[in-house]
């Protein structure tokens, strides 16, 4: 079950560092949102504090539960003030996040549902152990900012091609190489961004 960690415009009092699992961040407009990025153990929630901002413009949702560390905002802020290497690393992460957000916006505008779905499934697969991802069709529709019927059709096509399996909210990656061919060109750029972070 997906769990919200933060709502847009609201600040918390903790910074989170996942050691495993998957977090998706969405840009929201009213009652609607679209995935703006995702992260696993390469990321953190609360990075805006590097810029002196405790409030986030994004909604964060834990899509795959895992383990993590947390630190109070005050503790993280204090660490930033006394550790130039931590500040530089955090700034590097913020820049990579900015790149992911920009690419996500372009991808959502220019690419069709099926290649976008393949791209996001690959991104999730990169961050999780094993070949199973716990996504319902509604979760995927909410992530990509499309109607559920669009996800049903796109996932059905990928399944008929033998690239994924889908059963009761579990997506199985069956043919990763084929899924990469089905994905939009953004996947290569997303993967390159992840490799630079890791």
JSON list of C-alpha atoms in Angstrom, two decimals:
[
{"chain": "A", "resi": 1, "resn": "UNK", "atom": "CA", "xyz": [0.00, 0.00, 0.00]},
{"chain": "A", "resi": 2, "resn": "UNK", "atom": "CA", "xyz": [1.37, 3.42, -0.96]},
{"chain": "A", "resi": 3, "resn": "UNK", "atom": "CA", "xyz": [2.05, 5.80, 1.90]},
{"chain": "A", "resi": 4, "resn": "UNK", "atom": "CA", "xyz": [2.28, 9.58, 1.63]},
{"chain": "A", "resi": 5, "resn": "UNK", "atom": "CA", "xyz": [5.29, 11.13, 3.31]},
{"chain": "A", "resi": 6, "resn": "UNK", "atom": "CA", "xyz": [4.59, 14.74, 2.50]},
{"chain": "A", "resi": 7, "resn": "UNK", "atom": "CA", "xyz": [2.08, 16.98, 0.81]},
{"chain": "A", "resi": 8, "resn": "UNK", "atom": "CA", "xyz": [2.92, 19.91, -1.46]},
{"chain": "A", "resi": 9, "resn": "UNK", "atom": "CA", "xyz": [3.48, 23.14, 0.42]},
{"chain": "A", "resi": 10, "resn": "UNK", "atom": "CA", "xyz": [3.77, 21.44, 3.78]},
{"chain": "A", "resi": 11, "resn": "UNK", "atom": "CA", "xyz": [6.95, 21.06, 5.73]},
{"chain": "A", "resi": 12, "resn": "UNK", "atom": "CA", "xyz": [7.77, 18.27, 8.10]},
{"chain": "A", "resi": 13, "resn": "UNK", "atom": "CA", "xyz": [10.34, 18.09, 10.80]},
{"chain": "A", "resi": 14, "resn": "UNK", "atom": "CA", "xyz": [12.36, 15.17, 9.44]},
{"chain": "A", "resi": 15, "resn": "UNK", "atom": "CA", "xyz": [14.72, 14.47, 6.54]},
{"chain": "A", "resi": 16, "resn": "UNK", "atom": "CA", "xyz": [14.45, 10.90, 5.23]},
{"chain": "A", "resi": 17, "resn": "UNK", "atom": "CA", "xyz": [17.20, 8.79, 3.67]},
{"chain": "A", "resi": 18, "resn": "UNK", "atom": "CA", "xyz": [15.86, 5.51, 2.20]},
{"chain": "A", "resi": 19, "resn": "UNK", "atom": "CA", "xyz": [18.17, 2.50, 2.40]},
{"chain": "A", "resi": 20, "resn": "UNK", "atom": "CA", "xyz": [15.73, 0.42, 0.35]},
{"chain": "A", "resi": 21, "resn": "UNK", "atom": "CA", "xyz": [12.28, 0.80, -1.16]},
{"chain": "A", "resi": 22, "resn": "UNK", "atom": "CA", "xyz": [10.94, 3.28, -3.67]},
{"chain": "A", "resi": 23, "resn": "UNK", "atom": "CA", "xyz": [9.61, 6.83, -3.30]},
{"chain": "A", "resi": 24, "resn": "UNK", "atom": "CA", "xyz": [7.79, 8.66, -6.09]},
{"chain": "A", "resi": 25, "resn": "UNK", "atom": "CA", "xyz": [7.40, 12.44, -6.04]},
{"chain": "A", "resi": 26, "resn": "UNK", "atom": "CA", "xyz": [4.52, 14.07, -7.87]},
{"chain": "A", "resi": 27, "resn": "UNK", "atom": "CA", "xyz": [3.85, 17.61, -9.01]},
{"chain": "A", "resi": 28, "resn": "UNK", "atom": "CA", "xyz": [0.25, 18.43, -8.14]},
{"chain": "A", "resi": 29, "resn": "UNK", "atom": "CA", "xyz": [-2.28, 20.85, -9.57]},
{"chain": "A", "resi": 30, "resn": "UNK", "atom": "CA", "xyz": [-5.49, 20.82, -7.57]},
{"chain": "A", "resi": 31, "resn": "UNK", "atom": "CA", "xyz": [-6.62, 17.20, -7.21]},
{"chain": "A", "resi": 32, "resn": "UNK", "atom": "CA", "xyz": [-4.40, 15.97, -10.03]},
{"chain": "A", "resi": 33, "resn": "UNK", "atom": "CA", "xyz": [-0.74, 15.04, -10.07]},
{"chain": "A", "resi": 34, "resn": "UNK", "atom": "CA", "xyz": [1.91, 13.58, -12.32]},
{"chain": "A", "resi": 35, "resn": "UNK", "atom": "CA", "xyz": [5.11, 11.80, -11.40]},
{"chain": "A", "resi": 36, "resn": "UNK", "atom": "CA", "xyz": [8.02, 14.21, -11.41]},
{"chain": "A", "resi": 37, "resn": "UNK", "atom": "CA", "xyz": [10.64, 11.74, -10.28]},
{"chain": "A", "resi": 38, "resn": "UNK", "atom": "CA", "xyz": [11.46, 8.75, -8.16]},
{"chain": "A", "resi": 39, "resn": "UNK", "atom": "CA", "xyz": [14.27, 7.67, -5.94]},
{"chain": "A", "resi": 40, "resn": "UNK", "atom": "CA", "xyz": [15.50, 4.74, -3.92]},
{"chain": "A", "resi": 41, "resn": "UNK", "atom": "CA", "xyz": [18.62, 4.54, -1.80]},
{"chain": "A", "resi": 42, "resn": "UNK", "atom": "CA", "xyz": [20.34, 7.20, -3.92]},
{"chain": "A", "resi": 43, "resn": "UNK", "atom": "CA", "xyz": [17.90, 9.86, -2.77]},
{"chain": "A", "resi": 44, "resn": "UNK", "atom": "CA", "xyz": [16.52, 11.79, 0.14]},
{"chain": "A", "resi": 45, "resn": "UNK", "atom": "CA", "xyz": [13.33, 13.57, 1.09]},
{"chain": "A", "resi": 46, "resn": "UNK", "atom": "CA", "xyz": [13.81, 17.03, 2.51]},
{"chain": "A", "resi": 47, "resn": "UNK", "atom": "CA", "xyz": [16.66, 18.14, 0.26]},
{"chain": "A", "resi": 48, "resn": "UNK", "atom": "CA", "xyz": [15.09, 21.60, -0.06]},
{"chain": "A", "resi": 49, "resn": "UNK", "atom": "CA", "xyz": [16.63, 22.37, 3.29]},
{"chain": "A", "resi": 50, "resn": "UNK", "atom": "CA", "xyz": [19.94, 22.79, 1.43]},
{"chain": "A", "resi": 51, "resn": "UNK", "atom": "CA", "xyz": [18.32, 25.91, -0.06]},
{"chain": "A", "resi": 52, "resn": "UNK", "atom": "CA", "xyz": [16.88, 26.94, 3.30]},
{"chain": "A", "resi": 53, "resn": "UNK", "atom": "CA", "xyz": [13.39, 25.71, 2.38]},
{"chain": "A", "resi": 54, "resn": "UNK", "atom": "CA", "xyz": [11.58, 23.29, 4.66]},
{"chain": "A", "resi": 55, "resn": "UNK", "atom": "CA", "xyz": [8.44, 23.22, 2.50]},
{"chain": "A", "resi": 56, "resn": "UNK", "atom": "CA", "xyz": [8.33, 21.09, -0.64]},
{"chain": "A", "resi": 57, "resn": "UNK", "atom": "CA", "xyz": [6.38, 21.85, -3.83]},
{"chain": "A", "resi": 58, "resn": "UNK", "atom": "CA", "xyz": [6.08, 18.09, -4.42]},
{"chain": "A", "resi": 59, "resn": "UNK", "atom": "CA", "xyz": [4.05, 15.28, -2.88]},
{"chain": "A", "resi": 60, "resn": "UNK", "atom": "CA", "xyz": [6.10, 12.24, -1.88]},
{"chain": "A", "resi": 61, "resn": "UNK", "atom": "CA", "xyz": [4.61, 8.74, -1.79]},
{"chain": "A", "resi": 62, "resn": "UNK", "atom": "CA", "xyz": [6.32, 5.55, -0.67]},
{"chain": "A", "resi": 63, "resn": "UNK", "atom": "CA", "xyz": [5.43, 3.09, -3.44]},
{"chain": "A", "resi": 64, "resn": "UNK", "atom": "CA", "xyz": [7.55, 0.19, -2.14]},
{"chain": "A", "resi": 65, "resn": "UNK", "atom": "CA", "xyz": [8.20, 0.03, 1.58]},
{"chain": "A", "resi": 66, "resn": "UNK", "atom": "CA", "xyz": [11.75, -0.36, 2.78]},
{"chain": "A", "resi": 67, "resn": "UNK", "atom": "CA", "xyz": [14.17, 0.65, 5.47]},
{"chain": "A", "resi": 68, "resn": "UNK", "atom": "CA", "xyz": [15.55, 4.13, 5.96]},
{"chain": "A", "resi": 69, "resn": "UNK", "atom": "CA", "xyz": [17.17, 6.66, 8.20]},
{"chain": "A", "resi": 70, "resn": "UNK", "atom": "CA", "xyz": [15.76, 9.92, 9.41]},
{"chain": "A", "resi": 71, "resn": "UNK", "atom": "CA", "xyz": [17.26, 13.04, 10.86]},
{"chain": "A", "resi": 72, "resn": "UNK", "atom": "CA", "xyz": [15.56, 16.10, 12.26]},
{"chain": "A", "resi": 73, "resn": "UNK", "atom": "CA", "xyz": [15.57, 19.22, 10.07]},
{"chain": "A", "resi": 74, "resn": "UNK", "atom": "CA", "xyz": [17.51, 20.99, 12.78]},
{"chain": "A", "resi": 75, "resn": "UNK", "atom": "CA", "xyz": [20.08, 18.20, 12.91]},
{"chain": "A", "resi": 76, "resn": "UNK", "atom": "CA", "xyz": [20.47, 18.15, 9.13]},
{"chain": "A", "resi": 77, "resn": "UNK", "atom": "CA", "xyz": [20.70, 21.95, 8.97]},
{"chain": "A", "resi": 78, "resn": "UNK", "atom": "CA", "xyz": [23.39, 21.90, 11.64]},
{"chain": "A", "resi": 79, "resn": "UNK", "atom": "CA", "xyz": [25.31, 19.20, 9.74]},
{"chain": "A", "resi": 80, "resn": "UNK", "atom": "CA", "xyz": [25.13, 21.26, 6.53]},
{"chain": "A", "resi": 81, "resn": "UNK", "atom": "CA", "xyz": [26.59, 24.29, 8.33]},
{"chain": "A", "resi": 82, "resn": "UNK", "atom": "CA", "xyz": [29.56, 22.30, 9.63]},
{"chain": "A", "resi": 83, "resn": "UNK", "atom": "CA", "xyz": [30.33, 19.96, 6.73]},
{"chain": "A", "resi": 84, "resn": "UNK", "atom": "CA", "xyz": [31.28, 21.47, 3.35]},
{"chain": "A", "resi": 85, "resn": "UNK", "atom": "CA", "xyz": [31.50, 17.94, 1.79]},
{"chain": "A", "resi": 86, "resn": "UNK", "atom": "CA", "xyz": [27.92, 17.19, 2.89]},
{"chain": "A", "resi": 87, "resn": "UNK", "atom": "CA", "xyz": [26.78, 20.54, 1.47]},
{"chain": "A", "resi": 88, "resn": "UNK", "atom": "CA", "xyz": [28.48, 19.85, -1.88]},
{"chain": "A", "resi": 89, "resn": "UNK", "atom": "CA", "xyz": [27.01, 16.33, -2.03]},
{"chain": "A", "resi": 90, "resn": "UNK", "atom": "CA", "xyz": [23.54, 17.65, -1.21]},
{"chain": "A", "resi": 91, "resn": "UNK", "atom": "CA", "xyz": [23.86, 20.36, -3.88]},
{"chain": "A", "resi": 92, "resn": "UNK", "atom": "CA", "xyz": [24.90, 17.72, -6.40]},
{"chain": "A", "resi": 93, "resn": "UNK", "atom": "CA", "xyz": [21.82, 15.69, -5.48]},
{"chain": "A", "resi": 94, "resn": "UNK", "atom": "CA", "xyz": [19.57, 18.74, -5.86]},
{"chain": "A", "resi": 95, "resn": "UNK", "atom": "CA", "xyz": [20.99, 19.41, -9.33]},
{"chain": "A", "resi": 96, "resn": "UNK", "atom": "CA", "xyz": [20.38, 15.78, -10.36]},
{"chain": "A", "resi": 97, "resn": "UNK", "atom": "CA", "xyz": [16.83, 16.10, -9.01]},
{"chain": "A", "resi": 98, "resn": "UNK", "atom": "CA", "xyz": [16.34, 19.28, -11.06]},
{"chain": "A", "resi": 99, "resn": "UNK", "atom": "CA", "xyz": [17.46, 17.38, -14.17]},
{"chain": "A", "resi": 100, "resn": "UNK", "atom": "CA", "xyz": [15.01, 14.56, -13.40]},
{"chain": "A", "resi": 101, "resn": "UNK", "atom": "CA", "xyz": [12.13, 17.01, -12.91]},
{"chain": "A", "resi": 102, "resn": "UNK", "atom": "CA", "xyz": [12.86, 18.79, -16.19]},
{"chain": "A", "resi": 103, "resn": "UNK", "atom": "CA", "xyz": [13.10, 15.55, -18.12]},
{"chain": "A", "resi": 104, "resn": "UNK", "atom": "CA", "xyz": [9.90, 14.24, -16.52]},
{"chain": "A", "resi": 105, "resn": "UNK", "atom": "CA", "xyz": [8.00, 17.34, -17.66]},
{"chain": "A", "resi": 106, "resn": "UNK", "atom": "CA", "xyz": [9.22, 16.95, -21.25]},
{"chain": "A", "resi": 107, "resn": "UNK", "atom": "CA", "xyz": [8.50, 13.21, -21.22]},
{"chain": "A", "resi": 108, "resn": "UNK", "atom": "CA", "xyz": [4.93, 13.72, -19.98]},
{"chain": "A", "resi": 109, "resn": "UNK", "atom": "CA", "xyz": [4.25, 16.24, -22.73]},
{"chain": "A", "resi": 110, "resn": "UNK", "atom": "CA", "xyz": [5.87, 14.60, -25.75]},
{"chain": "A", "resi": 111, "resn": "UNK", "atom": "CA", "xyz": [5.65, 10.82, -25.28]},
{"chain": "A", "resi": 112, "resn": "UNK", "atom": "CA", "xyz": [2.82, 8.32, -25.50]},
{"chain": "A", "resi": 113, "resn": "UNK", "atom": "CA", "xyz": [1.59, 6.27, -22.54]},
{"chain": "A", "resi": 114, "resn": "UNK", "atom": "CA", "xyz": [3.11, 2.90, -23.51]},
{"chain": "A", "resi": 115, "resn": "UNK", "atom": "CA", "xyz": [6.73, 4.10, -23.88]},
{"chain": "A", "resi": 116, "resn": "UNK", "atom": "CA", "xyz": [6.38, 6.26, -20.77]},
{"chain": "A", "resi": 117, "resn": "UNK", "atom": "CA", "xyz": [5.03, 3.29, -18.81]},
{"chain": "A", "resi": 118, "resn": "UNK", "atom": "CA", "xyz": [7.95, 1.13, -19.99]},
{"chain": "A", "resi": 119, "resn": "UNK", "atom": "CA", "xyz": [10.36, 3.91, -18.98]},
{"chain": "A", "resi": 120, "resn": "UNK", "atom": "CA", "xyz": [8.94, 4.28, -15.45]},
{"chain": "A", "resi": 121, "resn": "UNK", "atom": "CA", "xyz": [8.81, 0.52, -14.91]},
{"chain": "A", "resi": 122, "resn": "UNK", "atom": "CA", "xyz": [12.50, 0.33, -15.85]},
{"chain": "A", "resi": 123, "resn": "UNK", "atom": "CA", "xyz": [13.32, 3.20, -13.50]},
{"chain": "A", "resi": 124, "resn": "UNK", "atom": "CA", "xyz": [11.55, 1.42, -10.64]},
{"chain": "A", "resi": 125, "resn": "UNK", "atom": "CA", "xyz": [13.27, -1.87, -11.56]},
{"chain": "A", "resi": 126, "resn": "UNK", "atom": "CA", "xyz": [16.66, -0.09, -11.37]},
{"chain": "A", "resi": 127, "resn": "UNK", "atom": "CA", "xyz": [15.97, 0.84, -7.75]},
{"chain": "A", "resi": 128, "resn": "UNK", "atom": "CA", "xyz": [14.44, -2.38, -6.44]},
{"chain": "A", "resi": 129, "resn": "UNK", "atom": "CA", "xyz": [15.80, -5.88, -5.86]},
{"chain": "A", "resi": 130, "resn": "UNK", "atom": "CA", "xyz": [14.24, -8.64, -7.91]},
{"chain": "A", "resi": 131, "resn": "UNK", "atom": "CA", "xyz": [11.91, -8.46, -10.88]},
{"chain": "A", "resi": 132, "resn": "UNK", "atom": "CA", "xyz": [8.58, -7.77, -9.15]},
{"chain": "A", "resi": 133, "resn": "UNK", "atom": "CA", "xyz": [7.18, -4.29, -8.59]},
{"chain": "A", "resi": 134, "resn": "UNK", "atom": "CA", "xyz": [4.04, -3.72, -6.54]},
{"chain": "A", "resi": 135, "resn": "UNK", "atom": "CA", "xyz": [2.08, -1.23, -8.64]},
{"chain": "A", "resi": 136, "resn": "UNK", "atom": "CA", "xyz": [-1.67, -1.31, -9.16]},
{"chain": "A", "resi": 137, "resn": "UNK", "atom": "CA", "xyz": [-2.97, 0.08, -12.43]},
{"chain": "A", "resi": 138, "resn": "UNK", "atom": "CA", "xyz": [-4.50, 2.98, -10.53]},
{"chain": "A", "resi": 139, "resn": "UNK", "atom": "CA", "xyz": [-1.15, 3.78, -8.92]},
{"chain": "A", "resi": 140, "resn": "UNK", "atom": "CA", "xyz": [0.51, 3.77, -12.35]},
{"chain": "A", "resi": 141, "resn": "UNK", "atom": "CA", "xyz": [-2.26, 5.95, -13.78]},
{"chain": "A", "resi": 142, "resn": "UNK", "atom": "CA", "xyz": [-1.84, 8.42, -10.91]},
{"chain": "A", "resi": 143, "resn": "UNK", "atom": "CA", "xyz": [1.95, 8.44, -11.38]},
{"chain": "A", "resi": 144, "resn": "UNK", "atom": "CA", "xyz": [1.78, 9.14, -15.10]},
{"chain": "A", "resi": 145, "resn": "UNK", "atom": "CA", "xyz": [-1.15, 11.53, -14.83]},
{"chain": "A", "resi": 146, "resn": "UNK", "atom": "CA", "xyz": [-3.35, 9.55, -17.23]},
{"chain": "A", "resi": 147, "resn": "UNK", "atom": "CA", "xyz": [-6.65, 7.70, -17.06]},
{"chain": "A", "resi": 148, "resn": "UNK", "atom": "CA", "xyz": [-6.58, 4.13, -15.80]},
{"chain": "A", "resi": 149, "resn": "UNK", "atom": "CA", "xyz": [-7.91, 2.82, -19.12]},
{"chain": "A", "resi": 150, "resn": "UNK", "atom": "CA", "xyz": [-4.76, 4.16, -20.80]},
{"chain": "A", "resi": 151, "resn": "UNK", "atom": "CA", "xyz": [-2.59, 2.17, -18.39]},
{"chain": "A", "resi": 152, "resn": "UNK", "atom": "CA", "xyz": [-4.75, -0.93, -18.91]},
{"chain": "A", "resi": 153, "resn": "UNK", "atom": "CA", "xyz": [-4.22, -0.71, -22.67]},
{"chain": "A", "resi": 154, "resn": "UNK", "atom": "CA", "xyz": [-0.49, 0.06, -22.48]},
{"chain": "A", "resi": 155, "resn": "UNK", "atom": "CA", "xyz": [0.21, -2.63, -19.86]},
{"chain": "A", "resi": 156, "resn": "UNK", "atom": "CA", "xyz": [-1.84, -5.11, -21.91]},
{"chain": "A", "resi": 157, "resn": "UNK", "atom": "CA", "xyz": [0.31, -4.42, -24.99]},
{"chain": "A", "resi": 158, "resn": "UNK", "atom": "CA", "xyz": [3.54, -4.85, -23.00]},
{"chain": "A", "resi": 159, "resn": "UNK", "atom": "CA", "xyz": [2.17, -8.07, -21.53]},
{"chain": "A", "resi": 160, "resn": "UNK", "atom": "CA", "xyz": [1.15, -9.48, -24.93]},
{"chain": "A", "resi": 161, "resn": "UNK", "atom": "CA", "xyz": [4.67, -8.73, -26.17]},
{"chain": "A", "resi": 162, "resn": "UNK", "atom": "CA", "xyz": [6.03, -10.85, -23.32]},
{"chain": "A", "resi": 163, "resn": "UNK", "atom": "CA", "xyz": [7.86, -7.91, -21.73]},
{"chain": "A", "resi": 164, "resn": "UNK", "atom": "CA", "xyz": [5.98, -7.83, -18.44]},
{"chain": "A", "resi": 165, "resn": "UNK", "atom": "CA", "xyz": [3.60, -9.97, -16.47]},
{"chain": "A", "resi": 166, "resn": "UNK", "atom": "CA", "xyz": [0.79, -8.40, -14.47]},
{"chain": "A", "resi": 167, "resn": "UNK", "atom": "CA", "xyz": [-1.33, -10.03, -11.80]},
{"chain": "A", "resi": 168, "resn": "UNK", "atom": "CA", "xyz": [-3.19, -8.49, -8.85]},
{"chain": "A", "resi": 169, "resn": "UNK", "atom": "CA", "xyz": [-1.09, -5.37, -8.42]},
{"chain": "A", "resi": 170, "resn": "UNK", "atom": "CA", "xyz": [2.27, -7.02, -9.12]},
{"chain": "A", "resi": 171, "resn": "UNK", "atom": "CA", "xyz": [4.20, -6.16, -12.28]},
{"chain": "A", "resi": 172, "resn": "UNK", "atom": "CA", "xyz": [6.87, -8.73, -13.20]},
{"chain": "A", "resi": 173, "resn": "UNK", "atom": "CA", "xyz": [9.70, -7.70, -15.50]},
{"chain": "A", "resi": 174, "resn": "UNK", "atom": "CA", "xyz": [10.03, -10.65, -17.89]},
{"chain": "A", "resi": 175, "resn": "UNK", "atom": "CA", "xyz": [12.19, -9.21, -20.68]},
{"chain": "A", "resi": 176, "resn": "UNK", "atom": "CA", "xyz": [14.20, -6.19, -19.59]},
{"chain": "A", "resi": 177, "resn": "UNK", "atom": "CA", "xyz": [16.02, -5.78, -22.90]},
{"chain": "A", "resi": 178, "resn": "UNK", "atom": "CA", "xyz": [12.72, -5.78, -24.78]},
{"chain": "A", "resi": 179, "resn": "UNK", "atom": "CA", "xyz": [11.23, -3.33, -22.28]},
{"chain": "A", "resi": 180, "resn": "UNK", "atom": "CA", "xyz": [14.15, -0.98, -22.90]},
{"chain": "A", "resi": 181, "resn": "UNK", "atom": "CA", "xyz": [13.39, -1.08, -26.62]},
{"chain": "A", "resi": 182, "resn": "UNK", "atom": "CA", "xyz": [9.74, -0.28, -25.88]},
{"chain": "A", "resi": 183, "resn": "UNK", "atom": "CA", "xyz": [10.62, 2.63, -23.57]},
{"chain": "A", "resi": 184, "resn": "UNK", "atom": "CA", "xyz": [10.91, 6.22, -24.71]},
{"chain": "A", "resi": 185, "resn": "UNK", "atom": "CA", "xyz": [14.36, 7.75, -25.19]},
{"chain": "A", "resi": 186, "resn": "UNK", "atom": "CA", "xyz": [14.07, 9.40, -21.76]},
{"chain": "A", "resi": 187, "resn": "UNK", "atom": "CA", "xyz": [14.97, 6.16, -20.03]},
{"chain": "A", "resi": 188, "resn": "UNK", "atom": "CA", "xyz": [18.60, 6.37, -21.17]},
{"chain": "A", "resi": 189, "resn": "UNK", "atom": "CA", "xyz": [18.81, 9.91, -19.81]},
{"chain": "A", "resi": 190, "resn": "UNK", "atom": "CA", "xyz": [17.13, 8.96, -16.52]},
{"chain": "A", "resi": 191, "resn": "UNK", "atom": "CA", "xyz": [19.52, 6.00, -16.15]},
{"chain": "A", "resi": 192, "resn": "UNK", "atom": "CA", "xyz": [22.54, 8.18, -16.89]},
{"chain": "A", "resi": 193, "resn": "UNK", "atom": "CA", "xyz": [21.39, 10.66, -14.24]},
{"chain": "A", "resi": 194, "resn": "UNK", "atom": "CA", "xyz": [21.01, 7.81, -11.72]},
{"chain": "A", "resi": 195, "resn": "UNK", "atom": "CA", "xyz": [24.46, 6.44, -12.57]},
{"chain": "A", "resi": 196, "resn": "UNK", "atom": "CA", "xyz": [26.03, 9.84, -11.90]},
{"chain": "A", "resi": 197, "resn": "UNK", "atom": "CA", "xyz": [24.37, 9.97, -8.49]},
{"chain": "A", "resi": 198, "resn": "UNK", "atom": "CA", "xyz": [25.34, 6.45, -7.49]}
]
